[in-house]
Amino acid sequence: MMFSDRHVRWLASLDRPGTALDKYIESMQLHRFDVSRGFQRGPNLWVNFLAFDEYWRDSDEDNVVLFATERSEQDVVDLDRLSENLPDNVFIVLISRHYRRSPHEHIVVIGAAVDGDDEFDAKCGAHLARFVRLQPEGSPLNPLRGEFPRAVRSYGSLGDFTPSIDWRGVVSIEDEGIRYEFFSSLRSDSRLLIVIGQSALVRSRVGSLPVFQRWSWAEDIAHSSALVLNDPNLYLDEELNAGWWFGTRGRDTAAEMAGIVDTVRRELGLDRRQVVFYGGSAGGFASFHMASCLPGSLAVVDIPQIDMRKYHLRAEADRAAQVAFGVAGIDATPSDLLYRVDVTERFARQRCIPDHLYLQNVRDRTHVVDHYGYFVEKVVQLAHDHSWAYHRARVEMYSYWSLIRGGHFPLNRADTMQRITEFAHFEVAPGAPDRSGWI
């Protein structure tokens, strides 16, 4: 079953560059495990294997699986010759349009007898995904996820909430019609508190609320605690895919959630500088808002929306505004509530631009042009006009394309947690003001 009994650390494609295997490796963000760029590839699979063998010959690394395809009669591979030259830690998965039998236990042949090239490409992607899914839990390609903790602690108001240290479970706070729910994993030895925001959902697929995306990431950084959030606005409309933490006319839920985070921070004995709000897309939007409401904290955002009036999925933005404010659509947001739908208006209201790491996929054109570009323009203007707008920022542009989601998808788990760790621990420049005590 595609070597599901072995821990595989590396993979590579033996096909020529740019074919379906490369595209699906990119779509699945498997680049951390892909060694295809370490050797020269051309149109001939055997020559590609020899190039790999030379590249890998003196390696004593963990197991590597090579993927290859047979699309036509001209692509038929001499499996006997391959099997005679396989090192002990190298395995091959061959996806073929022809019926083949494997001559060696290190070679798996998968039949994909389809007519069209597009359908064959899709089969290649499905088998690559299946290979990853079948890797043993805890292996590099399939990190431990564990079982979601089912414990729940409920509170009747925001004032009643008391953080539970060295406990993992769901916290539910029902406060005058607003339901705050978050997964809590707090450790007494924490040096960092990570608050993970929620991206848009597809309500027809998720079943019941709450939904705690990326909850299993909470254990990835040593000596850290985590809160994983569910947007309370989702409870206001059963068809809402994202609420962007707009709140209601009378309730600023992003600010109130920042207050909850501050309560947790104090209980853990951390400075505000040790709090990181992270989110992708809608979660990035909310992370900026909450970090601005908790001066001194940090924000790590990936492909975020900035001004919801510029959001290309207008029906989603309109519905969120209708539910939150009772208006006809996002453009009808009252002027005194614009700070709820525009990150830069929030910065101006709170008089705080949080230090941040802004991650942006350059192949997500609408977010680059409509949101990132707008963000830079507005933040530069704020910094020019106001002394309070001083902040530190890093911007990282990356380039990934998904065959399913296009360019609008955030970095994967490992890449994200690495960047959070590095950004949260950067040294403050000499002479830079200490913002941890700001209120």
Short mmCIF file of N, CA, C and O in Angstrom, two decimals, residues 298-416:
data_model
loop_
_atom_site.label_atom_id
_atom_site.label_comp_id
_atom_site.label_asym_id
_atom_site.label_seq_id
_atom_site.Cartn_x
_atom_site.Cartn_y
_atom_site.Cartn_z
N LEU A 298 1.96 41.02 19.00
CA LEU A 298 2.43 40.85 17.63
C LEU A 298 1.35 40.23 16.77
O LEU A 298 0.47 39.51 17.27
N ALA A 299 1.42 40.47 15.46
CA ALA A 299 0.50 39.84 14.51
C ALA A 299 1.31 39.16 13.40
O ALA A 299 2.25 39.76 12.87
N VAL A 300 0.94 37.94 13.09
CA VAL A 300 1.48 37.23 11.93
C VAL A 300 0.27 36.91 11.05
O VAL A 300 -0.60 36.13 11.44
N VAL A 301 0.20 37.54 9.88
CA VAL A 301 -0.97 37.40 9.02
C VAL A 301 -0.55 36.86 7.66
O VAL A 301 0.52 37.19 7.16
N ASP A 302 -1.40 36.04 7.09
CA ASP A 302 -1.11 35.41 5.81
C ASP A 302 -2.30 35.63 4.88
O ASP A 302 -3.44 35.33 5.25
N ILE A 303 -2.05 36.18 3.71
CA ILE A 303 -3.06 36.52 2.70
C ILE A 303 -4.32 37.13 3.33
O ILE A 303 -5.44 36.70 3.04
N PRO A 304 -4.18 38.15 4.18
CA PRO A 304 -5.36 38.68 4.86
C PRO A 304 -6.18 39.60 3.98
O PRO A 304 -5.67 40.23 3.05
N GLN A 305 -7.47 39.70 4.28
CA GLN A 305 -8.25 40.83 3.78
C GLN A 305 -7.89 42.03 4.65
O GLN A 305 -7.54 41.89 5.82
N ILE A 306 -7.97 43.22 4.08
CA ILE A 306 -7.66 44.45 4.81
C ILE A 306 -8.90 45.36 4.87
O ILE A 306 -9.30 45.79 5.95
N ASP A 307 -9.49 45.61 3.75
CA ASP A 307 -10.72 46.42 3.70
C ASP A 307 -11.78 45.56 3.05
O ASP A 307 -11.70 45.22 1.85
N MET A 308 -12.80 45.21 3.81
CA MET A 308 -13.81 44.29 3.29
C MET A 308 -14.66 44.93 2.20
O MET A 308 -15.35 44.22 1.46
N ARG A 309 -14.60 46.21 2.05
CA ARG A 309 -15.30 46.85 0.93
C ARG A 309 -14.60 46.56 -0.39
O ARG A 309 -15.17 46.78 -1.46
N LYS A 310 -13.38 46.06 -0.32
CA LYS A 310 -12.62 45.71 -1.52
C LYS A 310 -12.62 44.20 -1.78
O LYS A 310 -11.97 43.73 -2.71
N TYR A 311 -13.32 43.44 -0.96
CA TYR A 311 -13.29 41.98 -1.08
C TYR A 311 -14.00 41.54 -2.35
O TYR A 311 -15.11 41.99 -2.65
N HIS A 312 -13.34 40.66 -3.11
CA HIS A 312 -13.87 40.29 -4.42
C HIS A 312 -15.10 39.39 -4.33
O HIS A 312 -15.90 39.36 -5.26
N LEU A 313 -15.27 38.67 -3.24
CA LEU A 313 -16.48 37.87 -3.04
C LEU A 313 -17.52 38.75 -2.36
O LEU A 313 -17.79 38.64 -1.16
N ARG A 314 -18.09 39.65 -3.14
CA ARG A 314 -18.95 40.69 -2.60
C ARG A 314 -20.15 40.14 -1.83
O ARG A 314 -20.55 40.70 -0.79
N ALA A 315 -20.73 39.06 -2.30
CA ALA A 315 -21.91 38.52 -1.62
C ALA A 315 -21.58 38.09 -0.19
O ALA A 315 -22.39 38.25 0.72
N GLU A 316 -20.35 37.55 0.02
CA GLU A 316 -19.94 37.13 1.36
C GLU A 316 -19.78 38.35 2.27
O GLU A 316 -20.19 38.35 3.44
N ALA A 317 -19.13 39.38 1.75
CA ALA A 317 -18.93 40.60 2.55
C ALA A 317 -20.27 41.26 2.86
O ALA A 317 -20.51 41.73 3.99
N ASP A 318 -21.15 41.34 1.86
CA ASP A 318 -22.47 41.94 2.07
C ASP A 318 -23.25 41.20 3.15
O ASP A 318 -23.86 41.82 4.02
N ARG A 319 -23.23 39.87 3.08
CA ARG A 319 -24.00 39.08 4.05
C ARG A 319 -23.45 39.27 5.46
O ARG A 319 -24.21 39.39 6.43
N ALA A 320 -22.12 39.32 5.59
CA ALA A 320 -21.53 39.52 6.90
C ALA A 320 -21.93 40.86 7.50
O ALA A 320 -22.20 40.97 8.70
N ALA A 321 -21.97 41.90 6.65
CA ALA A 321 -22.37 43.22 7.13
C ALA A 321 -23.86 43.26 7.47
O ALA A 321 -24.27 43.90 8.45
N GLN A 322 -24.69 42.60 6.67
CA GLN A 322 -26.12 42.54 6.95
C GLN A 322 -26.38 41.90 8.31
O GLN A 322 -27.18 42.41 9.11
N VAL A 323 -25.70 40.79 8.58
CA VAL A 323 -25.89 40.06 9.83
C VAL A 323 -25.39 40.89 11.01
O VAL A 323 -26.04 40.95 12.07
N ALA A 324 -24.24 41.53 10.85
CA ALA A 324 -23.62 42.26 11.96
C ALA A 324 -24.30 43.59 12.26
O ALA A 324 -24.56 43.93 13.42
N PHE A 325 -24.61 44.36 11.21
CA PHE A 325 -25.03 45.75 11.41
C PHE A 325 -26.46 46.03 10.95
O PHE A 325 -26.96 47.14 11.15
N GLY A 326 -27.10 45.04 10.32
CA GLY A 326 -28.46 45.25 9.85
C GLY A 326 -28.55 46.23 8.70
O GLY A 326 -29.55 46.95 8.55
N VAL A 327 -27.53 46.27 7.85
CA VAL A 327 -27.50 47.19 6.71
C VAL A 327 -27.67 46.40 5.41
O VAL A 327 -27.63 45.16 5.40
N ALA A 328 -27.83 47.11 4.31
CA ALA A 328 -28.09 46.45 3.03
C ALA A 328 -26.88 45.69 2.51
O ALA A 328 -27.02 44.68 1.81
N GLY A 329 -25.69 46.16 2.82
CA GLY A 329 -24.48 45.52 2.32
C GLY A 329 -23.25 46.18 2.91
O GLY A 329 -23.34 47.15 3.69
N ILE A 330 -22.08 45.72 2.52
CA ILE A 330 -20.84 46.19 3.11
C ILE A 330 -20.62 47.67 2.85
O ILE A 330 -20.07 48.40 3.70
N ASP A 331 -21.03 48.18 1.69
CA ASP A 331 -20.84 49.59 1.39
C ASP A 331 -21.75 50.50 2.21
O ASP A 331 -21.54 51.72 2.24
N ALA A 332 -22.75 49.91 2.85
CA ALA A 332 -23.67 50.70 3.68
C ALA A 332 -23.25 50.70 5.15
O ALA A 332 -24.01 51.17 6.01
N THR A 333 -22.05 50.19 5.44
CA THR A 333 -21.57 50.21 6.82
C THR A 333 -21.52 51.65 7.34
O THR A 333 -20.94 52.53 6.68
N PRO A 334 -22.13 51.92 8.49
CA PRO A 334 -22.12 53.29 9.02
C PRO A 334 -20.70 53.80 9.24
O PRO A 334 -19.79 53.02 9.55
N SER A 335 -20.50 55.09 9.09
CA SER A 335 -19.15 55.66 9.19
C SER A 335 -18.52 55.41 10.55
O SER A 335 -17.30 55.25 10.65
N ASP A 336 -19.35 55.37 11.62
CA ASP A 336 -18.80 55.15 12.94
C ASP A 336 -18.43 53.69 13.19
O ASP A 336 -17.86 53.35 14.24
N LEU A 337 -18.71 52.81 12.21
CA LEU A 337 -18.35 51.39 12.33
C LEU A 337 -17.37 50.94 11.26
O LEU A 337 -17.09 49.75 11.14
N LEU A 338 -16.84 51.89 10.50
CA LEU A 338 -15.90 51.51 9.44
C LEU A 338 -14.66 50.81 10.00
O LEU A 338 -14.03 50.01 9.30
N TYR A 339 -14.30 51.11 11.24
CA TYR A 339 -13.14 50.46 11.84
C TYR A 339 -13.34 48.96 12.01
O TYR A 339 -12.37 48.21 12.17
N ARG A 340 -14.58 48.50 11.94
CA ARG A 340 -14.83 47.05 12.03
C ARG A 340 -14.55 46.33 10.72
O ARG A 340 -14.29 45.13 10.72
N VAL A 341 -14.64 47.06 9.59
CA VAL A 341 -14.53 46.41 8.28
C VAL A 341 -13.24 46.76 7.55
O VAL A 341 -12.99 46.26 6.45
N ASP A 342 -12.44 47.64 8.14
CA ASP A 342 -11.20 48.09 7.52
C ASP A 342 -10.10 48.07 8.58
O ASP A 342 -10.18 48.78 9.59
N VAL A 343 -9.09 47.25 8.38
CA VAL A 343 -7.99 47.11 9.34
C VAL A 343 -7.33 48.44 9.62
O VAL A 343 -7.02 48.78 10.78
N THR A 344 -7.10 49.25 8.58
CA THR A 344 -6.38 50.51 8.79
C THR A 344 -7.23 51.51 9.58
O THR A 344 -6.69 52.35 10.31
N GLU A 345 -8.55 51.44 9.45
CA GLU A 345 -9.42 52.27 10.28
C GLU A 345 -9.34 51.84 11.74
O GLU A 345 -9.41 52.67 12.65
N ARG A 346 -9.19 50.55 11.96
CA ARG A 346 -8.99 50.05 13.33
C ARG A 346 -7.70 50.60 13.90
O ARG A 346 -7.65 51.04 15.06
N PHE A 347 -6.63 50.57 13.11
CA PHE A 347 -5.35 51.11 13.58
C PHE A 347 -5.52 52.57 14.03
O PHE A 347 -5.00 52.97 15.08
N ALA A 348 -6.23 53.34 13.23
CA ALA A 348 -6.42 54.75 13.54
C ALA A 348 -7.26 54.92 14.80
O ALA A 348 -6.97 55.80 15.63
N ARG A 349 -8.27 54.10 14.95
CA ARG A 349 -9.14 54.21 16.13
C ARG A 349 -8.38 53.87 17.40
O ARG A 349 -8.52 54.54 18.42
N GLN A 350 -7.61 52.78 17.35
CA GLN A 350 -6.88 52.33 18.54
C GLN A 350 -5.57 53.09 18.72
O GLN A 350 -4.92 52.96 19.75
N ARG A 351 -5.17 53.86 17.71
CA ARG A 351 -3.88 54.55 17.72
C ARG A 351 -2.74 53.55 17.95
O ARG A 351 -1.83 53.77 18.75
N CYS A 352 -2.82 52.46 17.24
CA CYS A 352 -1.82 51.40 17.39
C CYS A 352 -1.74 50.56 16.12
O CYS A 352 -2.74 49.96 15.71
N ILE A 353 -0.58 50.54 15.51
CA ILE A 353 -0.29 49.58 14.44
C ILE A 353 0.61 48.51 15.05
O ILE A 353 1.75 48.81 15.44
N PRO A 354 0.15 47.29 15.18
CA PRO A 354 0.97 46.27 15.84
C PRO A 354 2.19 45.90 15.01
O PRO A 354 2.15 45.93 13.77
N ASP A 355 3.28 45.59 15.68
CA ASP A 355 4.41 45.00 14.96
C ASP A 355 3.91 43.72 14.31
O ASP A 355 3.20 42.93 14.94
N HIS A 356 4.30 43.49 13.06
CA HIS A 356 3.68 42.37 12.35
C HIS A 356 4.59 41.76 11.30
O HIS A 356 5.53 42.40 10.81
N LEU A 357 4.28 40.53 10.98
CA LEU A 357 4.84 39.81 9.84
C LEU A 357 3.70 39.60 8.85
O LEU A 357 2.71 38.95 9.19
N TYR A 358 3.84 40.17 7.67
CA TYR A 358 2.80 40.10 6.64
C TYR A 358 3.28 39.10 5.58
O TYR A 358 4.26 39.33 4.89
N LEU A 359 2.57 37.98 5.46
CA LEU A 359 2.88 36.94 4.48
C LEU A 359 1.88 37.04 3.33
O LEU A 359 0.67 37.13 3.58
N GLN A 360 2.38 37.04 2.11
CA GLN A 360 1.48 37.21 0.97
C GLN A 360 1.93 36.35 -0.20
O GLN A 360 3.07 36.42 -0.64
N ASN A 361 1.01 35.52 -0.70
CA ASN A 361 1.25 34.74 -1.91
C ASN A 361 1.13 35.67 -3.12
O ASN A 361 0.06 36.25 -3.36
N VAL A 362 2.21 35.83 -3.88
CA VAL A 362 2.19 36.77 -5.00
C VAL A 362 1.27 36.29 -6.12
O VAL A 362 0.90 37.07 -7.01
N ARG A 363 0.87 35.02 -6.08
CA ARG A 363 -0.02 34.50 -7.12
C ARG A 363 -1.49 34.67 -6.76
O ARG A 363 -2.37 34.24 -7.49
N ASP A 364 -1.73 35.30 -5.63
CA ASP A 364 -3.08 35.68 -5.22
C ASP A 364 -3.28 37.14 -5.63
O ASP A 364 -3.19 38.05 -4.80
N ARG A 365 -3.52 37.36 -6.89
CA ARG A 365 -3.45 38.71 -7.45
C ARG A 365 -4.43 39.68 -6.80
O ARG A 365 -4.08 40.84 -6.51
N THR A 366 -5.66 39.25 -6.55
CA THR A 366 -6.64 40.17 -6.00
C THR A 366 -6.23 40.66 -4.62
O THR A 366 -6.42 41.84 -4.28
N HIS A 367 -5.63 39.79 -3.81
CA HIS A 367 -5.22 40.21 -2.48
C HIS A 367 -3.93 41.04 -2.53
O HIS A 367 -3.73 41.91 -1.68
N VAL A 368 -3.08 40.77 -3.49
CA VAL A 368 -1.89 41.61 -3.64
C VAL A 368 -2.28 43.03 -4.01
O VAL A 368 -1.82 44.01 -3.41
N VAL A 369 -3.15 43.16 -4.99
CA VAL A 369 -3.50 44.48 -5.52
C VAL A 369 -4.49 45.20 -4.61
O VAL A 369 -4.28 46.35 -4.20
N ASP A 370 -5.59 44.51 -4.27
CA ASP A 370 -6.69 45.18 -3.57
C ASP A 370 -6.47 45.32 -2.07
O ASP A 370 -7.04 46.23 -1.45
N HIS A 371 -5.69 44.44 -1.49
CA HIS A 371 -5.55 44.47 -0.03
C HIS A 371 -4.12 44.83 0.40
O HIS A 371 -3.94 45.80 1.16
N TYR A 372 -3.13 44.09 -0.06
CA TYR A 372 -1.77 44.42 0.34
C TYR A 372 -1.36 45.82 -0.13
O TYR A 372 -0.82 46.62 0.63
N GLY A 373 -1.66 46.12 -1.39
CA GLY A 373 -1.32 47.44 -1.92
C GLY A 373 -2.00 48.56 -1.15
O GLY A 373 -1.38 49.58 -0.81
N TYR A 374 -3.28 48.37 -0.87
CA TYR A 374 -4.03 49.35 -0.09
C TYR A 374 -3.46 49.48 1.32
O TYR A 374 -3.32 50.60 1.86
N PHE A 375 -3.09 48.35 1.93
CA PHE A 375 -2.53 48.35 3.28
C PHE A 375 -1.25 49.18 3.34
O PHE A 375 -1.09 50.03 4.23
N VAL A 376 -0.35 48.94 2.42
CA VAL A 376 0.91 49.68 2.41
C VAL A 376 0.65 51.18 2.26
O VAL A 376 1.23 52.01 2.99
N GLU A 377 -0.21 51.54 1.34
CA GLU A 377 -0.51 52.96 1.12
C GLU A 377 -1.05 53.61 2.38
O GLU A 377 -0.60 54.71 2.78
N LYS A 378 -2.01 52.97 3.04
CA LYS A 378 -2.64 53.57 4.21
C LYS A 378 -1.70 53.59 5.42
O LYS A 378 -1.66 54.58 6.17
N VAL A 379 -0.92 52.54 5.60
CA VAL A 379 -0.02 52.48 6.75
C VAL A 379 1.11 53.50 6.60
O VAL A 379 1.51 54.15 7.58
N VAL A 380 1.62 53.64 5.40
CA VAL A 380 2.65 54.66 5.16
C VAL A 380 2.10 56.05 5.48
O VAL A 380 2.78 56.88 6.11
N GLN A 381 0.86 56.30 5.08
CA GLN A 381 0.26 57.61 5.36
C GLN A 381 0.07 57.83 6.85
O GLN A 381 0.34 58.91 7.38
N LEU A 382 -0.38 56.79 7.55
CA LEU A 382 -0.56 56.91 9.00
C LEU A 382 0.77 57.18 9.69
O LEU A 382 0.87 58.02 10.60
N ALA A 383 1.82 56.48 9.26
CA ALA A 383 3.14 56.67 9.87
C ALA A 383 3.69 58.06 9.57
O ALA A 383 4.43 58.63 10.39
N HIS A 384 3.34 58.59 8.42
CA HIS A 384 3.79 59.95 8.07
C HIS A 384 3.07 61.00 8.90
O HIS A 384 3.66 62.03 9.28
N ASP A 385 1.79 60.74 9.22
CA ASP A 385 0.97 61.76 9.88
C ASP A 385 0.99 61.69 11.40
O ASP A 385 0.68 62.69 12.06
N HIS A 386 1.32 60.52 11.97
CA HIS A 386 1.14 60.34 13.42
C HIS A 386 2.35 59.65 14.05
O HIS A 386 2.79 58.60 13.57
N SER A 387 2.81 60.17 15.17
CA SER A 387 3.93 59.54 15.86
C SER A 387 3.54 58.21 16.48
O SER A 387 4.38 57.31 16.62
N TRP A 388 2.26 58.05 16.85
CA TRP A 388 1.83 56.79 17.45
C TRP A 388 1.89 55.63 16.45
O TRP A 388 1.83 54.47 16.86
N ALA A 389 1.98 55.93 15.16
CA ALA A 389 1.94 54.89 14.14
C ALA A 389 3.28 54.20 13.93
O ALA A 389 3.41 53.35 13.04
N TYR A 390 4.29 54.55 14.75
CA TYR A 390 5.57 53.83 14.67
C TYR A 390 5.32 52.35 14.90
O TYR A 390 4.60 51.94 15.81
N HIS A 391 5.93 51.52 14.09
CA HIS A 391 5.84 50.08 14.26
C HIS A 391 6.96 49.41 13.48
O HIS A 391 7.62 50.04 12.65
N ARG A 392 7.15 48.14 13.77
CA ARG A 392 8.11 47.34 13.02
C ARG A 392 7.33 46.30 12.22
O ARG A 392 6.35 45.74 12.70
N ALA A 393 7.79 46.06 11.00
CA ALA A 393 7.08 45.10 10.15
C ALA A 393 8.06 44.35 9.28
O ALA A 393 9.11 44.87 8.89
N ARG A 394 7.69 43.13 8.97
CA ARG A 394 8.40 42.34 7.97
C ARG A 394 7.36 41.87 6.95
O ARG A 394 6.22 41.55 7.30
N VAL A 395 7.78 41.85 5.72
CA VAL A 395 6.91 41.37 4.64
C VAL A 395 7.63 40.24 3.93
O VAL A 395 8.81 40.36 3.59
N GLU A 396 6.94 39.14 3.74
CA GLU A 396 7.50 38.02 2.98
C GLU A 396 6.54 37.64 1.86
O GLU A 396 5.39 37.27 2.12
N MET A 397 7.01 37.76 0.64
CA MET A 397 6.24 37.32 -0.51
C MET A 397 6.68 35.91 -0.88
O MET A 397 7.88 35.61 -0.92
N TYR A 398 5.73 35.04 -1.11
CA TYR A 398 6.04 33.69 -1.56
C TYR A 398 5.18 33.37 -2.78
O TYR A 398 4.25 34.12 -3.11
N SER A 399 5.49 32.28 -3.45
CA SER A 399 4.79 31.96 -4.70
C SER A 399 4.40 30.49 -4.71
O SER A 399 5.25 29.62 -4.86
N TYR A 400 3.10 30.22 -4.50
CA TYR A 400 2.56 28.87 -4.61
C TYR A 400 1.24 28.91 -5.37
O TYR A 400 0.49 29.89 -5.27
N TRP A 401 0.99 27.84 -6.09
CA TRP A 401 -0.25 27.75 -6.85
C TRP A 401 -0.91 26.42 -6.56
O TRP A 401 -0.27 25.36 -6.61
N SER A 402 -2.17 26.46 -6.22
CA SER A 402 -2.95 25.25 -5.98
C SER A 402 -3.84 24.97 -7.18
O SER A 402 -4.52 25.88 -7.68
N LEU A 403 -3.84 23.73 -7.64
CA LEU A 403 -4.70 23.35 -8.75
C LEU A 403 -6.17 23.44 -8.37
O LEU A 403 -7.05 23.49 -9.23
N ILE A 404 -6.45 23.49 -7.08
CA ILE A 404 -7.83 23.56 -6.60
C ILE A 404 -8.20 24.97 -6.16
O ILE A 404 -9.23 25.52 -6.54
N ARG A 405 -7.32 25.61 -5.39
CA ARG A 405 -7.66 26.90 -4.78
C ARG A 405 -6.96 28.09 -5.42
O ARG A 405 -7.13 29.22 -4.98
N GLY A 406 -6.19 27.87 -6.45
CA GLY A 406 -5.48 28.97 -7.08
C GLY A 406 -4.39 29.51 -6.17
O GLY A 406 -3.65 28.75 -5.55
N GLY A 407 -4.29 30.84 -6.07
CA GLY A 407 -3.24 31.45 -5.28
C GLY A 407 -3.66 31.84 -3.88
O GLY A 407 -2.83 32.24 -3.08
N HIS A 408 -4.95 31.74 -3.58
CA HIS A 408 -5.41 32.18 -2.26
C HIS A 408 -5.43 31.01 -1.28
O HIS A 408 -6.48 30.43 -0.99
N PHE A 409 -4.27 30.66 -0.81
CA PHE A 409 -4.17 29.70 0.28
C PHE A 409 -2.89 29.96 1.04
O PHE A 409 -1.87 30.32 0.47
N PRO A 410 -2.93 29.83 2.37
CA PRO A 410 -1.79 30.23 3.20
C PRO A 410 -0.70 29.16 3.23
O PRO A 410 -0.89 28.03 2.74
N LEU A 411 0.42 29.53 3.82
CA LEU A 411 1.52 28.58 4.00
C LEU A 411 1.08 27.40 4.86
O LEU A 411 0.16 27.51 5.67
N ASN A 412 1.78 26.30 4.69
CA ASN A 412 1.42 25.10 5.43
C ASN A 412 1.83 25.19 6.90
O ASN A 412 2.42 26.17 7.36
N ARG A 413 1.52 24.16 7.62
CA ARG A 413 1.73 24.12 9.07
C ARG A 413 3.19 24.35 9.46
O ARG A 413 3.50 25.22 10.28
N ALA A 414 4.09 23.57 8.89
CA ALA A 414 5.50 23.66 9.28
C ALA A 414 6.09 25.02 8.94
O ALA A 414 6.79 25.64 9.75
N ASP A 415 5.81 25.53 7.73
CA ASP A 415 6.34 26.83 7.33
C ASP A 415 5.78 27.95 8.19
O ASP A 415 6.49 28.90 8.55
N THR A 416 4.50 27.85 8.52
CA THR A 416 3.87 28.89 9.34
C THR A 416 4.46 28.91 10.74
O THR A 416 4.83 29.98 11.26
#
